Structures are given as C-alpha cells and as structure tokens.
C-alpha cells in the first residue's frame, strides 16, 4: 500500500512527520520561451529547456557573453527533423534559462556544412576585422565537405572562421577559409578557442582522430600546432569530438587546475554518447595530465561529466565565469543512439539546463562538480518544505494536484544512507513509471526509464538501467532533481555525480513517491519548488 505525504502538513497512514510547508510566490524575470500550447505536437516541448522552434538540433556551439546577453548557437537543420545539412542556429538569453531564438547565424556554403565550433569576443581586434571601432565576434567552426565525405576522402574536414560586427547576430565568412587545412586526419573537427591572457594569444583545441590537438594564434587566422594529447589515455571506444579546455579554481584552495573535456561517441558509461574529462596543467603549449588523476584514471578508465545517457557535446561559455571562477556549461540533451528517432515531429532535441562547473579535491583526486546555474533560483514560485520525514513503505511525496511535476526543482537530504536501496517513482494514471535513486549496497545511482511511456521508437532507448558511481563517502546523501516534461537532471552530493536522462510519458507524470528496501528511513529536508516561467 502507498503512504501519502501531502505537502501541506497533512499526515496520513503509515508516516509520522512534522511538516513545515511554506508557500512563497516570486515574480520570474524576463521569459522569452513560451509555455507550450495544448497542441499534440507541443506535448513534449520542454517548459524550461531550450528547443528550436522547428527542425533538428544537436551540439551547442559558439557560446559567448556580450553586453548583457548569453549567446548560444547550435547545430541545426531547419528544414528537417533529422540530422541534415548543418547550419548554426542561434538563441540569446539574459540568464541562460529563458532563451529567445534568433535568425540562423551560419549557412552551409561551397566548403561544406557548418559543423561544431566556438566563438570569441575579439576585444582587442587581434583579427583586424573591426570596422568603425565595432568589437568583432569571431566564430571558428569545422567545414564538413559532404561530397568529399561521400567519396570516402579522409580530408573532408577543415577549420574556418567567420566574423560578426553586430554582436553575433549575423556573420561574414572569412575569404581566406579554410584557415586550417586537413593534414590527412579523419574526424578533424570542433575547434574550441580560448584567450590565453599570459601569452596574449589564442589557444585552440581540436579533436583529431583519437587525439586532441592544441593550436595557437595571434590573429585567429594563422594557426600553429603546439602539441597533442590523448594517445592511450582515457576512453577510446568511440570517435573523439567537441573538446574544451579551461582553468578552474580548486574549491577551498588557492590552486588552479586545467580541465580538458572530450566528448566520445559511442563509448559512454551507459552506452552511446558522453563526455569525459581530464584534469592537469596547461603551460600555453602542452596539456599535462595530473599524475594522481592519471593513476585514478588507470583504475576508472574514464571520468565523466555526466553519467546519464543524455548530455552530449557540452562545452563552456568562452569569456565569462561565475563570481567564484566557475565555468558555465550547456550540453545537448540527447544521444546519437536514438536522437533521430525520439517522438517529436516538427522539432527535435533540447539542451540541458545551463550548469556551473567547479573542481574539488576529493579523497582520491580532483573531481569535477556541476550544478544548475544560480539564475534558475529566480524562477522558484511555489515552495514546499517538509522536514524530518520518516518514510515507511512506498510513500507519496507529492502529486500534480499540489505541484506540477514538469517544471520542478526538488532538493532532498537523507541524513544516514544505510546499506539499502532508495527509489523515487514518478508515475501517471497511464501506468508509465520513471524510477531513479540510489543503491547503497552497490554505491550506485540509477535511472530506469524502461516503463516511462513511449519507448519503442528505438531498442537502444531502454536496453539497460543507467548507473553511476557515488563519489562521496559521507553517510549523508543530498540530491537535486530537475524535472521538465521530458527530462530529469539529477545532481547528487552537490554535483559530484550527475545524471541526465530524457523520457516521453504518454501523459504528464502525476505522482512522485519514494520507497526503500528497508522498512523505515528519514528524509531530513525535502524542498519542492514549482518553477514559474510566465
Ligand atoms: C557531435 C558532432 C560533432 C560535429 C557535429 C555535426 O555531436 O558529431 O563532432 O561537429 O556533431 O553535427
């Protein structure tokens, strides 16, 4: 039998709890993304994650911040709902949560499709593209020559640039493209440029076969190869793509380490696409992996930015950090295993929530942590706090009569995780269920979407239960759950283990319950926020 905890201080059979529910309304800041209509097609349109109005989307590209706006470009095929001739779509936001789609920024041309890449604000006009003192924004991307690809030529990918003199709205392709020719390497793509303040030059990382190549330039047009990284290091079970390189302060110390991201497809921890990371030092020329990190890597084989199946090709905003020096990140919330088949028609794919990245020194080595950007807190509308819940059997925590379960942030704390399993269950009257939680015996988190609704569009969608190791050793477990219509993002132990997964229920989820293998346990704080985007 299910027990019920109604989040207004009601106590029902089988649960003894003291609750102190609070309701609080706050005005949300500007909102550009529309709350979806009841139109069938829009049934899966997310409430607070970016999705293109129409057409296909994959990787985030070219993110920079300028004059109060965060820019997000993305791999886009506007004329179809599967991957096709790649353009750069564009969206802007003042807070990385509410996005406003803009005209397409880059179209395919005679050199090929416009694959992934990055953009920088060239404040000192190193490129010389400035006219009338306008600050140029330079995009660097891969030209993918489809004809060469079809003909089986290795050299189908080159690197090119384009500049914008209207703050990223429109771009002019550089007449000297490509700026880096292909040195006979397959999968030679996805340039990510950063400004190296110490050496007053641009550094660029590029996926090149099974390695990352490091380049430098003074003017963004002429590039010099500095070094390579990756042979025999980390996971090589798939193609290396979409690298990123950035420094991060180590929390609680005065140390700074460099982090290198490499997306890989397939080879992810739960199959398909995922992003691995490496921690080390960068001297302006060479990335050297931290010795201790390398030792741990030898045991673990890879460290993952996100263990869920739906966070791929994510990179960071090029010229902005949080007040603490954290980098800002967004990923593509899908997986190449089934991205082309998910059940939406006019548009396909969404982005993850924007996240703040940090670095901690864990018990074994440096560890990446990620959490939703703080700007999301501004959208908290109704808030329910329940303290000291003693849970017995399957207990309903809340229902959609009280709080929406598709624009929701839930924070919880279990003070003493015992050797048992804790399972959250999202369900609806159609019999769909998404379960997720923690198996303390295995020290593993899990997400099971096998019965979550529409799943038959691909066998790969439900071929396993996604699992992720717990990194934290403390007996206190904290978690943050972000729910949208078709996605769950789980941030455990302050972002030490993250899992992002998508799902397509036949009707919105109506009930959130929890159960444990053990008869009884306590949740210290349960905080449920309905988010308001109106
Ligand atoms: C990653 C990726 C990139 C490439 C782009 C093409 O998802 O394969 O390597 O540039 O997608 O759309």
PDB file of C-alpha atoms in Angstrom, residues 259-512:
ATOM      1  CA  UNK A 259      40.298  20.745 -17.309  1.00  0.00           C
ATOM      2  CA  UNK A 260      40.058  19.158 -20.742  1.00  0.00           C
ATOM      3  CA  UNK A 261      36.712  17.849 -21.980  1.00  0.00           C
ATOM      4  CA  UNK A 262      36.483  15.277 -24.753  1.00  0.00           C
ATOM      5  CA  UNK A 263      33.134  14.023 -25.958  1.00  0.00           C
ATOM      6  CA  UNK A 264      33.097  10.466 -27.209  1.00  0.00           C
ATOM      7  CA  UNK A 265      30.609   8.591 -29.326  1.00  0.00           C
ATOM      8  CA  UNK A 266      29.972   5.743 -28.704  1.00  0.00           C
ATOM      9  CA  UNK A 267      31.722   4.597 -25.505  1.00  0.00           C
ATOM     10  CA  UNK A 268      29.691   6.444 -22.859  1.00  0.00           C
ATOM     11  CA  UNK A 269      29.324   4.864 -19.397  1.00  0.00           C
ATOM     12  CA  UNK A 270      25.738   3.820 -20.098  1.00  0.00           C
ATOM     13  CA  UNK A 271      26.189   3.337 -23.845  1.00  0.00           C
ATOM     14  CA  UNK A 272      26.337   5.791 -26.706  1.00  0.00           C
ATOM     15  CA  UNK A 273      27.421   9.396 -26.400  1.00  0.00           C
ATOM     16  CA  UNK A 274      29.014  11.006 -23.324  1.00  0.00           C
ATOM     17  CA  UNK A 275      31.700  13.486 -22.300  1.00  0.00           C
ATOM     18  CA  UNK A 276      34.862  12.512 -20.472  1.00  0.00           C
ATOM     19  CA  UNK A 277      37.204  14.896 -18.688  1.00  0.00           C
ATOM     20  CA  UNK A 278      40.865  15.105 -17.734  1.00  0.00           C
ATOM     21  CA  UNK A 279      42.477  17.286 -15.053  1.00  0.00           C
ATOM     22  CA  UNK A 280      46.003  18.625 -15.368  1.00  0.00           C
ATOM     23  CA  UNK A 281      48.097  21.675 -16.185  1.00  0.00           C
ATOM     24  CA  UNK A 282      48.489  23.751 -19.318  1.00  0.00           C
ATOM     25  CA  UNK A 283      51.646  25.795 -19.880  1.00  0.00           C
ATOM     26  CA  UNK A 284      50.460  27.583 -23.003  1.00  0.00           C
ATOM     27  CA  UNK A 285      51.743  24.743 -25.166  1.00  0.00           C
ATOM     28  CA  UNK A 286      51.145  21.361 -23.643  1.00  0.00           C
ATOM     29  CA  UNK A 287      48.427  19.826 -21.513  1.00  0.00           C
ATOM     30  CA  UNK A 288      49.979  17.563 -18.888  1.00  0.00           C
ATOM     31  CA  UNK A 289      47.633  15.295 -17.056  1.00  0.00           C
ATOM     32  CA  UNK A 290      47.889  15.424 -13.264  1.00  0.00           C
ATOM     33  CA  UNK A 291      49.820  12.338 -12.043  1.00  0.00           C
ATOM     34  CA  UNK A 292      47.356  11.459  -9.340  1.00  0.00           C
ATOM     35  CA  UNK A 293      44.431  11.949 -11.703  1.00  0.00           C
ATOM     36  CA  UNK A 294      46.154   9.714 -14.225  1.00  0.00           C
ATOM     37  CA  UNK A 295      46.599   6.972 -11.607  1.00  0.00           C
ATOM     38  CA  UNK A 296      42.920   7.103 -10.766  1.00  0.00           C
ATOM     39  CA  UNK A 297      42.070   7.173 -14.451  1.00  0.00           C
ATOM     40  CA  UNK A 298      44.044   3.974 -14.905  1.00  0.00           C
ATOM     41  CA  UNK A 299      41.667   2.335 -12.407  1.00  0.00           C
ATOM     42  CA  UNK A 300      38.453   4.017 -13.536  1.00  0.00           C
ATOM     43  CA  UNK A 301      39.254   4.210 -17.292  1.00  0.00           C
ATOM     44  CA  UNK A 302      37.340   7.466 -17.557  1.00  0.00           C
ATOM     45  CA  UNK A 303      35.857  10.312 -15.598  1.00  0.00           C
ATOM     46  CA  UNK A 304      32.506  11.526 -16.903  1.00  0.00           C
ATOM     47  CA  UNK A 305      30.980  14.989 -16.872  1.00  0.00           C
ATOM     48  CA  UNK A 306      27.554  13.341 -16.655  1.00  0.00           C
ATOM     49  CA  UNK A 307      26.740   9.652 -16.278  1.00  0.00           C
ATOM     50  CA  UNK A 308      23.257   9.842 -17.795  1.00  0.00           C
ATOM     51  CA  UNK A 309      22.624   8.994 -21.421  1.00  0.00           C
ATOM     52  CA  UNK A 310      21.515  12.456 -22.461  1.00  0.00           C
ATOM     53  CA  UNK A 311      24.183  15.074 -22.079  1.00  0.00           C
ATOM     54  CA  UNK A 312      26.489  15.225 -25.061  1.00  0.00           C
ATOM     55  CA  UNK A 313      28.927  17.577 -26.804  1.00  0.00           C
ATOM     56  CA  UNK A 314      28.613  20.119 -23.989  1.00  0.00           C
ATOM     57  CA  UNK A 315      31.130  22.968 -23.801  1.00  0.00           C
ATOM     58  CA  UNK A 316      31.541  26.204 -21.842  1.00  0.00           C
ATOM     59  CA  UNK A 317      30.861  29.903 -22.489  1.00  0.00           C
ATOM     60  CA  UNK A 318      34.124  31.356 -23.755  1.00  0.00           C
ATOM     61  CA  UNK A 319      34.525  34.628 -21.894  1.00  0.00           C
ATOM     62  CA  UNK A 320      32.599  34.503 -18.659  1.00  0.00           C
ATOM     63  CA  UNK A 321      32.848  32.782 -15.279  1.00  0.00           C
ATOM     64  CA  UNK A 322      30.829  32.830 -12.079  1.00  0.00           C
ATOM     65  CA  UNK A 323      31.985  35.081  -9.215  1.00  0.00           C
ATOM     66  CA  UNK A 324      33.907  32.077  -7.811  1.00  0.00           C
ATOM     67  CA  UNK A 325      35.634  31.431 -11.129  1.00  0.00           C
ATOM     68  CA  UNK A 326      33.364  28.545 -12.144  1.00  0.00           C
ATOM     69  CA  UNK A 327      32.773  27.943 -15.847  1.00  0.00           C
ATOM     70  CA  UNK A 328      29.313  27.932 -17.415  1.00  0.00           C
ATOM     71  CA  UNK A 329      28.315  24.898 -19.429  1.00  0.00           C
ATOM     72  CA  UNK A 330      25.447  23.615 -21.542  1.00  0.00           C
ATOM     73  CA  UNK A 331      25.053  20.271 -23.316  1.00  0.00           C
ATOM     74  CA  UNK A 332      22.859  18.671 -25.955  1.00  0.00           C
ATOM     75  CA  UNK A 333      20.239  16.625 -24.113  1.00  0.00           C
ATOM     76  CA  UNK A 334      20.195  13.567 -26.332  1.00  0.00           C
ATOM     77  CA  UNK A 335      22.280  10.651 -27.505  1.00  0.00           C
ATOM     78  CA  UNK A 336      23.311   9.673 -31.030  1.00  0.00           C
ATOM     79  CA  UNK A 337      21.921   6.189 -30.293  1.00  0.00           C
ATOM     80  CA  UNK A 338      18.350   7.407 -30.774  1.00  0.00           C
ATOM     81  CA  UNK A 339      18.379  11.205 -31.237  1.00  0.00           C
ATOM     82  CA  UNK A 340      16.974  10.971 -34.764  1.00  0.00           C
ATOM     83  CA  UNK A 341      14.052   8.820 -33.618  1.00  0.00           C
ATOM     84  CA  UNK A 342      12.683  10.474 -30.491  1.00  0.00           C
ATOM     85  CA  UNK A 343       8.911  11.054 -30.755  1.00  0.00           C
ATOM     86  CA  UNK A 344       8.625  14.703 -31.768  1.00  0.00           C
ATOM     87  CA  UNK A 345       7.806  15.762 -35.319  1.00  0.00           C
ATOM     88  CA  UNK A 346       8.331  19.425 -36.152  1.00  0.00           C
ATOM     89  CA  UNK A 347      11.370  19.860 -33.946  1.00  0.00           C
ATOM     90  CA  UNK A 348      13.880  17.545 -32.321  1.00  0.00           C
ATOM     91  CA  UNK A 349      16.108  17.788 -29.263  1.00  0.00           C
ATOM     92  CA  UNK A 350      16.600  20.110 -26.352  1.00  0.00           C
ATOM     93  CA  UNK A 351      19.574  21.452 -24.406  1.00  0.00           C
ATOM     94  CA  UNK A 352      20.430  20.584 -20.803  1.00  0.00           C
ATOM     95  CA  UNK A 353      19.954  23.179 -18.129  1.00  0.00           C
ATOM     96  CA  UNK A 354      22.949  25.554 -18.087  1.00  0.00           C
ATOM     97  CA  UNK A 355      25.361  24.463 -15.372  1.00  0.00           C
ATOM     98  CA  UNK A 356      28.170  25.894 -13.257  1.00  0.00           C
ATOM     99  CA  UNK A 357      31.290  23.784 -13.242  1.00  0.00           C
ATOM    100  CA  UNK A 358      33.708  23.616 -10.329  1.00  0.00           C
ATOM    101  CA  UNK A 359      36.612  21.486  -9.186  1.00  0.00           C
ATOM    102  CA  UNK A 360      37.127  19.874  -5.798  1.00  0.00           C
ATOM    103  CA  UNK A 361      39.891  17.765  -4.375  1.00  0.00           C
ATOM    104  CA  UNK A 362      38.099  14.560  -3.450  1.00  0.00           C
ATOM    105  CA  UNK A 363      39.608  11.793  -1.340  1.00  0.00           C
ATOM    106  CA  UNK A 364      41.362  10.295  -4.352  1.00  0.00           C
ATOM    107  CA  UNK A 365      41.932  13.082  -6.831  1.00  0.00           C
ATOM    108  CA  UNK A 366      40.469  16.215  -8.417  1.00  0.00           C
ATOM    109  CA  UNK A 367      36.850  15.904  -9.277  1.00  0.00           C
ATOM    110  CA  UNK A 368      34.532  17.950 -11.443  1.00  0.00           C
ATOM    111  CA  UNK A 369      31.283  19.129  -9.898  1.00  0.00           C
ATOM    112  CA  UNK A 370      28.343  20.584 -11.779  1.00  0.00           C
ATOM    113  CA  UNK A 371      25.131  22.186 -10.641  1.00  0.00           C
ATOM    114  CA  UNK A 372      22.381  24.201 -12.331  1.00  0.00           C
ATOM    115  CA  UNK A 373      23.251  27.891 -12.720  1.00  0.00           C
ATOM    116  CA  UNK A 374      22.066  30.023  -9.796  1.00  0.00           C
ATOM    117  CA  UNK A 375      19.860  32.041 -12.166  1.00  0.00           C
ATOM    118  CA  UNK A 376      17.379  29.152 -12.079  1.00  0.00           C
ATOM    119  CA  UNK A 377      16.529  30.066  -8.463  1.00  0.00           C
ATOM    120  CA  UNK A 378      14.809  33.228  -9.719  1.00  0.00           C
ATOM    121  CA  UNK A 379      12.082  31.087 -11.225  1.00  0.00           C
ATOM    122  CA  UNK A 380      11.091  29.397  -7.987  1.00  0.00           C
ATOM    123  CA  UNK A 381       7.385  30.034  -7.479  1.00  0.00           C
ATOM    124  CA  UNK A 382       5.616  27.811  -5.000  1.00  0.00           C
ATOM    125  CA  UNK A 383       7.837  26.320  -2.383  1.00  0.00           C
ATOM    126  CA  UNK A 384       7.075  23.460  -0.027  1.00  0.00           C
ATOM    127  CA  UNK A 385       9.469  22.447   2.668  1.00  0.00           C
ATOM    128  CA  UNK A 386       8.955  19.338   4.682  1.00  0.00           C
ATOM    129  CA  UNK A 387      11.348  18.475   7.461  1.00  0.00           C
ATOM    130  CA  UNK A 388      12.077  15.224   9.267  1.00  0.00           C
ATOM    131  CA  UNK A 389      10.052  12.807   7.244  1.00  0.00           C
ATOM    132  CA  UNK A 390      10.046   9.276   8.429  1.00  0.00           C
ATOM    133  CA  UNK A 391       9.272   7.120   5.419  1.00  0.00           C
ATOM    134  CA  UNK A 392       7.773   3.672   5.669  1.00  0.00           C
ATOM    135  CA  UNK A 393       6.909   1.623   2.617  1.00  0.00           C
ATOM    136  CA  UNK A 394       6.070   3.384  -0.633  1.00  0.00           C
ATOM    137  CA  UNK A 395       5.196   6.945   0.276  1.00  0.00           C
ATOM    138  CA  UNK A 396       3.705   9.592  -1.958  1.00  0.00           C
ATOM    139  CA  UNK A 397       5.753  12.757  -1.590  1.00  0.00           C
ATOM    140  CA  UNK A 398       3.599  14.973  -3.751  1.00  0.00           C
ATOM    141  CA  UNK A 399       1.143  14.902  -6.633  1.00  0.00           C
ATOM    142  CA  UNK A 400       0.488  17.186  -9.582  1.00  0.00           C
ATOM    143  CA  UNK A 401      -2.636  18.448  -7.784  1.00  0.00           C
ATOM    144  CA  UNK A 402      -0.282  20.228  -5.421  1.00  0.00           C
ATOM    145  CA  UNK A 403       2.717  20.967  -7.565  1.00  0.00           C
ATOM    146  CA  UNK A 404       3.497  20.500 -11.254  1.00  0.00           C
ATOM    147  CA  UNK A 405       5.880  17.642 -11.863  1.00  0.00           C
ATOM    148  CA  UNK A 406       7.118  19.025 -15.142  1.00  0.00           C
ATOM    149  CA  UNK A 407       8.638  22.332 -14.088  1.00  0.00           C
ATOM    150  CA  UNK A 408      10.013  21.373 -10.785  1.00  0.00           C
ATOM    151  CA  UNK A 409      13.113  21.502  -8.645  1.00  0.00           C
ATOM    152  CA  UNK A 410      13.302  19.109  -5.717  1.00  0.00           C
ATOM    153  CA  UNK A 411      16.061  19.125  -3.122  1.00  0.00           C
ATOM    154  CA  UNK A 412      16.387  16.405  -0.519  1.00  0.00           C
ATOM    155  CA  UNK A 413      18.732  15.212   2.156  1.00  0.00           C
ATOM    156  CA  UNK A 414      18.885  11.696   3.568  1.00  0.00           C
ATOM    157  CA  UNK A 415      20.993  12.050   6.720  1.00  0.00           C
ATOM    158  CA  UNK A 416      22.052   8.468   7.034  1.00  0.00           C
ATOM    159  CA  UNK A 417      22.130   6.243   3.970  1.00  0.00           C
ATOM    160  CA  UNK A 418      22.131   2.644   5.112  1.00  0.00           C
ATOM    161  CA  UNK A 419      23.080  -0.401   3.058  1.00  0.00           C
ATOM    162  CA  UNK A 420      19.893  -0.440   1.055  1.00  0.00           C
ATOM    163  CA  UNK A 421      18.122   0.966  -1.934  1.00  0.00           C
ATOM    164  CA  UNK A 422      16.160   4.215  -2.176  1.00  0.00           C
ATOM    165  CA  UNK A 423      13.846   4.540  -5.128  1.00  0.00           C
ATOM    166  CA  UNK A 424      11.922   7.586  -6.296  1.00  0.00           C
ATOM    167  CA  UNK A 425       8.984   6.787  -8.553  1.00  0.00           C
ATOM    168  CA  UNK A 426       7.339   9.210 -10.974  1.00  0.00           C
ATOM    169  CA  UNK A 427       4.088   7.773 -12.260  1.00  0.00           C
ATOM    170  CA  UNK A 428       0.863   8.624 -14.058  1.00  0.00           C
ATOM    171  CA  UNK A 429      -2.556   7.041 -14.462  1.00  0.00           C
ATOM    172  CA  UNK A 430      -1.493   5.568 -17.826  1.00  0.00           C
ATOM    173  CA  UNK A 431       0.818   3.226 -15.958  1.00  0.00           C
ATOM    174  CA  UNK A 432       4.024   4.969 -17.032  1.00  0.00           C
ATOM    175  CA  UNK A 433       6.820   4.990 -14.485  1.00  0.00           C
ATOM    176  CA  UNK A 434      10.230   6.575 -14.279  1.00  0.00           C
ATOM    177  CA  UNK A 435      12.251   5.313 -11.346  1.00  0.00           C
ATOM    178  CA  UNK A 436      15.551   6.639 -10.080  1.00  0.00           C
ATOM    179  CA  UNK A 437      17.525   6.590  -6.875  1.00  0.00           C
ATOM    180  CA  UNK A 438      20.429   5.108  -5.009  1.00  0.00           C
ATOM    181  CA  UNK A 439      21.517   1.553  -4.388  1.00  0.00           C
ATOM    182  CA  UNK A 440      23.659   1.873  -1.270  1.00  0.00           C
ATOM    183  CA  UNK A 441      24.873  -1.726  -1.412  1.00  0.00           C
ATOM    184  CA  UNK A 442      26.430  -1.149  -4.818  1.00  0.00           C
ATOM    185  CA  UNK A 443      27.148   2.536  -4.049  1.00  0.00           C
ATOM    186  CA  UNK A 444      25.449   3.358  -7.329  1.00  0.00           C
ATOM    187  CA  UNK A 445      22.808   5.788  -8.503  1.00  0.00           C
ATOM    188  CA  UNK A 446      20.393   4.616 -11.166  1.00  0.00           C
ATOM    189  CA  UNK A 447      17.705   5.778 -13.595  1.00  0.00           C
ATOM    190  CA  UNK A 448      15.264   3.258 -15.036  1.00  0.00           C
ATOM    191  CA  UNK A 449      13.144   4.613 -17.899  1.00  0.00           C
ATOM    192  CA  UNK A 450      12.179   1.213 -19.290  1.00  0.00           C
ATOM    193  CA  UNK A 451       8.485   1.774 -18.473  1.00  0.00           C
ATOM    194  CA  UNK A 452       8.495   5.550 -18.802  1.00  0.00           C
ATOM    195  CA  UNK A 453       5.991   5.852 -21.673  1.00  0.00           C
ATOM    196  CA  UNK A 454       6.832   5.916 -25.380  1.00  0.00           C
ATOM    197  CA  UNK A 455       9.991   3.869 -25.703  1.00  0.00           C
ATOM    198  CA  UNK A 456       9.505   1.720 -28.787  1.00  0.00           C
ATOM    199  CA  UNK A 457      10.996   4.245 -31.219  1.00  0.00           C
ATOM    200  CA  UNK A 458      14.422   2.673 -30.535  1.00  0.00           C
ATOM    201  CA  UNK A 459      15.621  -0.500 -28.722  1.00  0.00           C
ATOM    202  CA  UNK A 460      18.640   1.480 -27.615  1.00  0.00           C
ATOM    203  CA  UNK A 461      16.447   3.745 -25.505  1.00  0.00           C
ATOM    204  CA  UNK A 462      15.577   1.045 -22.992  1.00  0.00           C
ATOM    205  CA  UNK A 463      18.301  -1.550 -23.300  1.00  0.00           C
ATOM    206  CA  UNK A 464      19.521  -1.031 -19.747  1.00  0.00           C
ATOM    207  CA  UNK A 465      19.153   0.788 -16.444  1.00  0.00           C
ATOM    208  CA  UNK A 466      21.576   3.714 -16.371  1.00  0.00           C
ATOM    209  CA  UNK A 467      24.016   3.577 -13.446  1.00  0.00           C
ATOM    210  CA  UNK A 468      26.543   5.946 -11.916  1.00  0.00           C
ATOM    211  CA  UNK A 469      29.044   5.537  -9.072  1.00  0.00           C
ATOM    212  CA  UNK A 470      28.698   7.556  -5.884  1.00  0.00           C
ATOM    213  CA  UNK A 471      31.905   9.570  -5.383  1.00  0.00           C
ATOM    214  CA  UNK A 472      31.115  10.926  -1.906  1.00  0.00           C
ATOM    215  CA  UNK A 473      31.835   8.712   1.112  1.00  0.00           C
ATOM    216  CA  UNK A 474      29.788  10.578   3.731  1.00  0.00           C
ATOM    217  CA  UNK A 475      26.664   8.849   5.038  1.00  0.00           C
ATOM    218  CA  UNK A 476      24.661  11.993   4.309  1.00  0.00           C
ATOM    219  CA  UNK A 477      23.232  11.979   0.799  1.00  0.00           C
ATOM    220  CA  UNK A 478      21.944  15.144  -0.795  1.00  0.00           C
ATOM    221  CA  UNK A 479      20.260  15.434  -4.146  1.00  0.00           C
ATOM    222  CA  UNK A 480      18.752  17.978  -6.502  1.00  0.00           C
ATOM    223  CA  UNK A 481      16.183  16.776  -9.031  1.00  0.00           C
ATOM    224  CA  UNK A 482      15.178  18.949 -12.004  1.00  0.00           C
ATOM    225  CA  UNK A 483      12.052  17.832 -13.819  1.00  0.00           C
ATOM    226  CA  UNK A 484      10.762  19.073 -17.142  1.00  0.00           C
ATOM    227  CA  UNK A 485       8.172  17.383 -19.354  1.00  0.00           C
ATOM    228  CA  UNK A 486      10.656  15.018 -20.933  1.00  0.00           C
ATOM    229  CA  UNK A 487      13.800  15.211 -18.849  1.00  0.00           C
ATOM    230  CA  UNK A 488      15.276  14.561 -15.470  1.00  0.00           C
ATOM    231  CA  UNK A 489      18.585  16.034 -14.315  1.00  0.00           C
ATOM    232  CA  UNK A 490      19.994  14.645 -11.106  1.00  0.00           C
ATOM    233  CA  UNK A 491      22.733  16.384  -9.133  1.00  0.00           C
ATOM    234  CA  UNK A 492      23.862  14.245  -6.203  1.00  0.00           C
ATOM    235  CA  UNK A 493      26.272  15.215  -3.412  1.00  0.00           C
ATOM    236  CA  UNK A 494      26.463  18.846  -4.536  1.00  0.00           C
ATOM    237  CA  UNK A 495      27.067  17.908  -8.127  1.00  0.00           C
ATOM    238  CA  UNK A 496      29.693  15.191  -7.660  1.00  0.00           C
ATOM    239  CA  UNK A 497      27.604  12.648  -9.545  1.00  0.00           C
ATOM    240  CA  UNK A 498      25.293  13.922 -12.260  1.00  0.00           C
ATOM    241  CA  UNK A 499      22.802  12.016 -14.394  1.00  0.00           C
ATOM    242  CA  UNK A 500      20.710  13.468 -17.220  1.00  0.00           C
ATOM    243  CA  UNK A 501      18.069  11.377 -18.967  1.00  0.00           C
ATOM    244  CA  UNK A 502      15.130  12.043 -21.282  1.00  0.00           C
ATOM    245  CA  UNK A 503      11.780  10.217 -21.425  1.00  0.00           C
ATOM    246  CA  UNK A 504       8.422  10.526 -23.203  1.00  0.00           C
ATOM    247  CA  UNK A 505       5.459   9.681 -20.961  1.00  0.00           C
ATOM    248  CA  UNK A 506       2.017   9.095 -22.520  1.00  0.00           C
ATOM    249  CA  UNK A 507       0.646  11.748 -20.150  1.00  0.00           C
ATOM    250  CA  UNK A 508       2.360  14.073 -17.702  1.00  0.00           C
ATOM    251  CA  UNK A 509       3.602  12.436 -14.522  1.00  0.00           C
ATOM    252  CA  UNK A 510       1.143  12.921 -11.687  1.00  0.00           C
ATOM    253  CA  UNK A 511       2.720  11.378  -8.638  1.00  0.00           C
ATOM    254  CA  UNK A 512       6.142  11.371  -7.016  1.00  0.00           C
TER     255      UNK A 512
END
